[in-house]
Amino acid sequence: MSPVPQPRPDPRQPLADGGPTRSLRQTFLRGAVKSLPFLIVMIPFALLFGVVATEAGMDVAQVMGFSVLVLAGASQFTAVQLLSDNASVIIVILSCLAVNLRMAMYSASLVPWLRHASAGQKAWVAYALVDQSYALSIQEYEANPRMTLPQRLAFFAGVVMVVCLPWMAFSWLGATVGKAIPDDIALDFAMPITFLAMIAPMLRTPAHLAACFVAVLGSLVLAGLPSGLGLLIAAPLGMAAGAAVESRSRKRAQP
């Protein structure tokens, strides 16, 4: 199943709002401004990770090493939770890989837009590629297919500045002052809200909806399995369902 519908640059496509006429600074600021709403959930999300990680036995330096080097909130939470449950290293690694499988689809869908970037630029994009930077960037690229490569990278950088730097800063704050946060202040709402805000607008085709429905249903049915194994099974089930629906849709569309 393709991660987004037909993300291919087409220089003949009309402009959505004059994207190619913007300077790099304007494009960078546009990415930063469009990312600001994510801070509503990103800040408590990062605080929560700092708190959870310290409660799992990590010190501040280890928490920061995790947030700076890994830079993947969902898999960070997954790893910390499994380590707290004394899961085996293999289960932790497999679970984190399963959670991050979506990054492979993100990277594949960005290739048509960033294939001419240098090796260093691609490495930087790969490091800073998170759900929010992908979702906003691919939407911007599709809306303005005649953006130049520097503009695409500038927009991506603007998103990363707003999304990734606060993640690191508030992870540190959560690890430093997390014990002072009262238990009755619930921060765990941030993770599901973040993913709902990112994923819901991208469910555009029957294949996307089928993949989402099967993955959610599988996760609920298999929630009782130990060490997060239910998610490991539900994720490929959802992908298989989406691929089957998309394949059937293409066959029906053929004359």
CSV table of C-alpha atoms in Angstrom, one decimal, residues 46 64 67-69 71 127 163-173:
chain,number,residue,atom,x,y,z
A,46,ALA,CA,8.0,15.1,25.9
A,64,MET,CA,18.8,13.0,26.9
A,67,SER,CA,15.9,11.7,23.0
A,68,VAL,CA,18.8,13.2,21.0
A,69,LEU,CA,20.2,10.0,19.4
A,71,LEU,CA,14.6,11.0,18.3
A,127,TYR,CA,17.8,11.7,11.3
A,163,VAL,CA,9.0,19.8,16.6
A,164,CYS,CA,12.3,18.2,17.4
A,165,LEU,CA,14.1,20.9,19.5
A,166,PRO,CA,11.2,21.2,22.0
A,167,TRP,CA,11.0,17.4,22.2
A,168,MET,CA,14.6,17.4,23.5
A,169,ALA,CA,14.2,20.4,25.8
A,170,PHE,CA,11.0,19.2,27.4
A,171,SER,CA,12.3,15.6,27.7
A,172,TRP,CA,15.1,17.2,29.8
A,173,LEU,CA,12.6,19.2,31.8
